[in-house]
mmCIF file of C-alpha atoms in Angstrom:
data_model
loop_
_atom_site.group_PDB
_atom_site.id
_atom_site.type_symbol
_atom_site.label_atom_id
_atom_site.label_comp_id
_atom_site.label_asym_id
_atom_site.label_seq_id
_atom_site.Cartn_x
_atom_site.Cartn_y
_atom_site.Cartn_z
ATOM 1 C CA MET A 170 -10.022 54.312 49.309
ATOM 2 C CA GLY A 171 -12.221 51.457 48.161
ATOM 3 C CA LYS A 172 -11.067 48.995 45.571
ATOM 4 C CA PHE A 173 -7.298 49.485 45.742
ATOM 5 C CA PHE A 174 -7.251 49.403 49.534
ATOM 6 C CA MET A 175 -9.179 46.128 49.347
ATOM 7 C CA LEU A 176 -6.911 44.704 46.616
ATOM 8 C CA GLY A 177 -3.797 45.771 48.522
ATOM 9 C CA SER A 178 -5.078 44.251 51.735
ATOM 10 C CA ILE A 179 -6.040 40.966 50.087
ATOM 11 C CA SER A 180 -2.754 40.844 48.192
ATOM 12 C CA GLY A 181 -0.838 41.469 51.406
ATOM 13 C CA ALA A 182 -2.701 38.639 53.107
ATOM 14 C CA ILE A 183 -1.978 36.304 50.189
ATOM 15 C CA GLY A 184 1.707 37.253 50.316
ATOM 16 C CA VAL A 185 1.914 36.492 54.029
ATOM 17 C CA ILE A 186 -0.044 33.234 53.734
ATOM 18 C CA LEU A 187 1.971 31.916 50.793
ATOM 19 C CA GLY A 188 5.250 33.169 52.259
ATOM 20 C CA ALA A 189 4.518 31.310 55.496
ATOM 21 C CA TYR A 190 3.448 28.231 53.549
ATOM 22 C CA GLY A 191 6.755 28.166 51.693
ATOM 23 C CA ALA A 192 8.867 29.040 54.737
ATOM 24 C CA HIS A 193 7.346 26.311 56.879
ATOM 25 C CA GLY A 194 7.750 23.495 54.371
ATOM 26 C CA GLY A 195 4.271 23.462 52.870
ATOM 27 C CA LEU A 196 5.461 21.406 49.941
ATOM 28 C CA ARG A 197 8.421 19.102 49.551
ATOM 29 C CA LEU A 198 8.900 20.625 46.113
ATOM 30 C CA LEU A 199 9.951 23.841 47.837
ATOM 31 C CA GLU A 200 12.911 22.033 49.369
ATOM 32 C CA LEU A 201 14.730 22.465 46.083
ATOM 33 C CA HIS A 202 16.892 25.544 46.462
ATOM 34 C CA GLN A 203 16.006 27.318 43.197
ATOM 35 C CA THR A 204 12.316 26.590 43.657
ATOM 36 C CA MET A 205 12.444 28.126 47.131
ATOM 37 C CA ILE A 206 14.200 31.216 45.752
ATOM 38 C CA THR A 207 11.498 31.594 43.085
ATOM 39 C CA PHE A 208 8.712 31.190 45.630
ATOM 40 C CA GLU A 209 10.294 33.715 48.006
ATOM 41 C CA LYS A 210 10.703 36.199 45.140
ATOM 42 C CA ALA A 211 7.009 35.835 44.284
ATOM 43 C CA ALA A 212 6.004 36.467 47.900
ATOM 44 C CA ARG A 213 8.395 39.419 48.262
ATOM 45 C CA TYR A 214 7.153 41.195 45.121
ATOM 46 C CA ASN A 215 3.576 40.343 46.080
ATOM 47 C CA MET A 216 4.067 42.148 49.401
ATOM 48 C CA TYR A 217 5.888 45.169 47.937
ATOM 49 C CA HIS A 218 3.097 45.758 45.487
ATOM 50 C CA ALA A 219 0.329 45.091 47.998
ATOM 51 C CA LEU A 220 1.791 48.043 49.903
ATOM 52 C CA ALA A 221 1.936 50.053 46.676
ATOM 53 C CA LEU A 222 -1.784 49.382 46.150
ATOM 54 C CA LEU A 223 -2.453 50.737 49.630
ATOM 55 C CA ALA A 224 -0.468 53.836 48.654
ATOM 56 C CA VAL A 225 -2.628 54.226 45.534
ATOM 57 C CA ALA A 226 -5.750 54.009 47.705
ATOM 58 C CA TRP A 227 -4.324 56.728 49.970
ATOM 59 C CA ALA A 228 -3.335 58.889 46.983
ATOM 60 C CA LEU A 229 -6.853 58.645 45.540
ATOM 61 C CA GLU A 230 -8.115 60.279 48.737
ATOM 62 C CA LYS A 231 -5.347 62.888 48.805
ATOM 63 C CA TRP A 232 -5.385 63.809 45.095
ATOM 64 C CA PRO A 233 -8.911 63.266 43.722
ATOM 65 C CA GLY A 234 -7.977 65.274 40.619
ATOM 66 C CA GLN A 235 -5.557 62.498 39.654
ATOM 67 C CA LYS A 236 -8.180 59.751 39.782
ATOM 68 C CA LYS A 237 -7.725 58.605 36.179
ATOM 69 C CA ILE A 238 -3.937 58.235 36.446
ATOM 70 C CA LEU A 239 -4.108 56.654 39.905
ATOM 71 C CA ASN A 240 -6.751 54.154 38.794
ATOM 72 C CA ALA A 241 -4.485 53.173 35.901
ATOM 73 C CA ALA A 242 -1.582 52.831 38.356
ATOM 74 C CA GLY A 243 -3.634 50.640 40.667
ATOM 75 C CA TRP A 244 -4.792 48.337 37.908
ATOM 76 C CA ALA A 245 -1.249 48.096 36.518
ATOM 77 C CA LEU A 246 0.058 47.117 39.964
ATOM 78 C CA ALA A 247 -2.761 44.588 40.438
ATOM 79 C CA ALA A 248 -2.033 43.101 37.003
ATOM 80 C CA GLY A 249 1.647 42.926 37.908
ATOM 81 C CA ILE A 250 0.862 40.989 41.077
ATOM 82 C CA VAL A 251 -1.240 38.477 39.155
ATOM 83 C CA LEU A 252 1.133 38.133 36.200
ATOM 84 C CA PHE A 253 4.525 38.376 37.917
ATOM 85 C CA SER A 254 3.981 36.935 41.376
ATOM 86 C CA GLY A 255 1.180 34.642 40.261
ATOM 87 C CA SER A 256 3.234 33.066 37.491
ATOM 88 C CA LEU A 257 6.206 32.611 39.839
ATOM 89 C CA TYR A 258 3.977 30.970 42.478
ATOM 90 C CA VAL A 259 2.586 28.569 39.874
ATOM 91 C CA HIS A 260 6.071 27.853 38.514
ATOM 92 C CA ALA A 261 7.459 27.145 41.995
ATOM 93 C CA LEU A 262 4.536 24.909 42.937
ATOM 94 C CA THR A 263 4.038 23.014 39.674
ATOM 95 C CA GLY A 264 7.123 23.533 37.515
ATOM 96 C CA PHE A 265 4.926 25.002 34.746
ATOM 97 C CA SER A 266 6.578 27.966 33.024
ATOM 98 C CA PHE A 267 4.556 30.835 31.584
ATOM 99 C CA GLY A 268 7.228 32.200 29.256
ATOM 100 C CA TYR A 269 6.679 35.895 28.718
ATOM 101 C CA ILE A 270 3.889 36.284 31.287
ATOM 102 C CA THR A 271 6.319 36.888 34.161
ATOM 103 C CA PRO A 272 8.227 39.695 32.389
ATOM 104 C CA ALA A 273 4.898 41.231 31.312
ATOM 105 C CA GLY A 274 4.019 41.391 35.001
ATOM 106 C CA GLY A 275 7.317 43.158 35.656
ATOM 107 C CA VAL A 276 6.475 45.719 32.984
ATOM 108 C CA ALA A 277 3.059 46.209 34.610
ATOM 109 C CA PHE A 278 4.804 46.853 37.949
ATOM 110 C CA MET A 279 7.052 49.448 36.300
ATOM 111 C CA ALA A 280 4.083 51.134 34.641
ATOM 112 C CA GLY A 281 2.242 51.279 37.963
ATOM 113 C CA TRP A 282 5.169 52.987 39.700
ATOM 114 C CA VAL A 283 5.658 55.465 36.843
ATOM 115 C CA LEU A 284 1.946 56.304 36.852
ATOM 116 C CA MET A 285 2.052 56.854 40.619
ATOM 117 C CA ALA A 286 4.965 59.263 40.150
ATOM 118 C CA LEU A 287 3.127 61.046 37.322
ATOM 119 C CA ALA A 288 0.050 61.484 39.512
ATOM 120 C CA ALA A 289 2.182 62.941 42.306
ATOM 121 C CA TRP A 290 3.913 65.276 39.839
ATOM 122 C CA LYS A 291 0.630 66.485 38.368
ATOM 123 C CA ALA A 292 -0.934 66.928 41.811
ATOM 124 C CA LYS A 293 1.881 69.217 42.938
ATOM 125 C CA ASP A 294 2.095 72.889 42.009
ATOM 126 C CA HIS A 295 5.290 73.208 39.955
ATOM 127 C CA SER A 296 5.019 76.938 39.311
ATOM 128 C CA GLY A 297 8.028 77.642 41.547
ATOM 129 C CA ARG A 298 6.013 79.610 44.089
#
């Protein structure tokens, strides 16, 4: 399960830590309503995709023949966490906007999910038997 289990676990921990930080008034900046919404969105997507990375780690064990696709899915999800959630965290904490980096992270998330589905499809026998 290796690298994606580790990345998913670390990402989950980061999501919980930063979510708690924001929820318990870690910064006065987070008292602004829209900033808090942005920060919570970053933490929520961070957690969703940490769990998805754990699923990729599990799938790598279950479907070793789909290693190439699942590795691509895992790296896409990891990139999405950094680009999407990371840019939203930075924006909420500093006000700095990354422009198209956040949507690129969203596209990486989508690619990761599609690649996971493709791996599952290819791993299954679709001969109708």
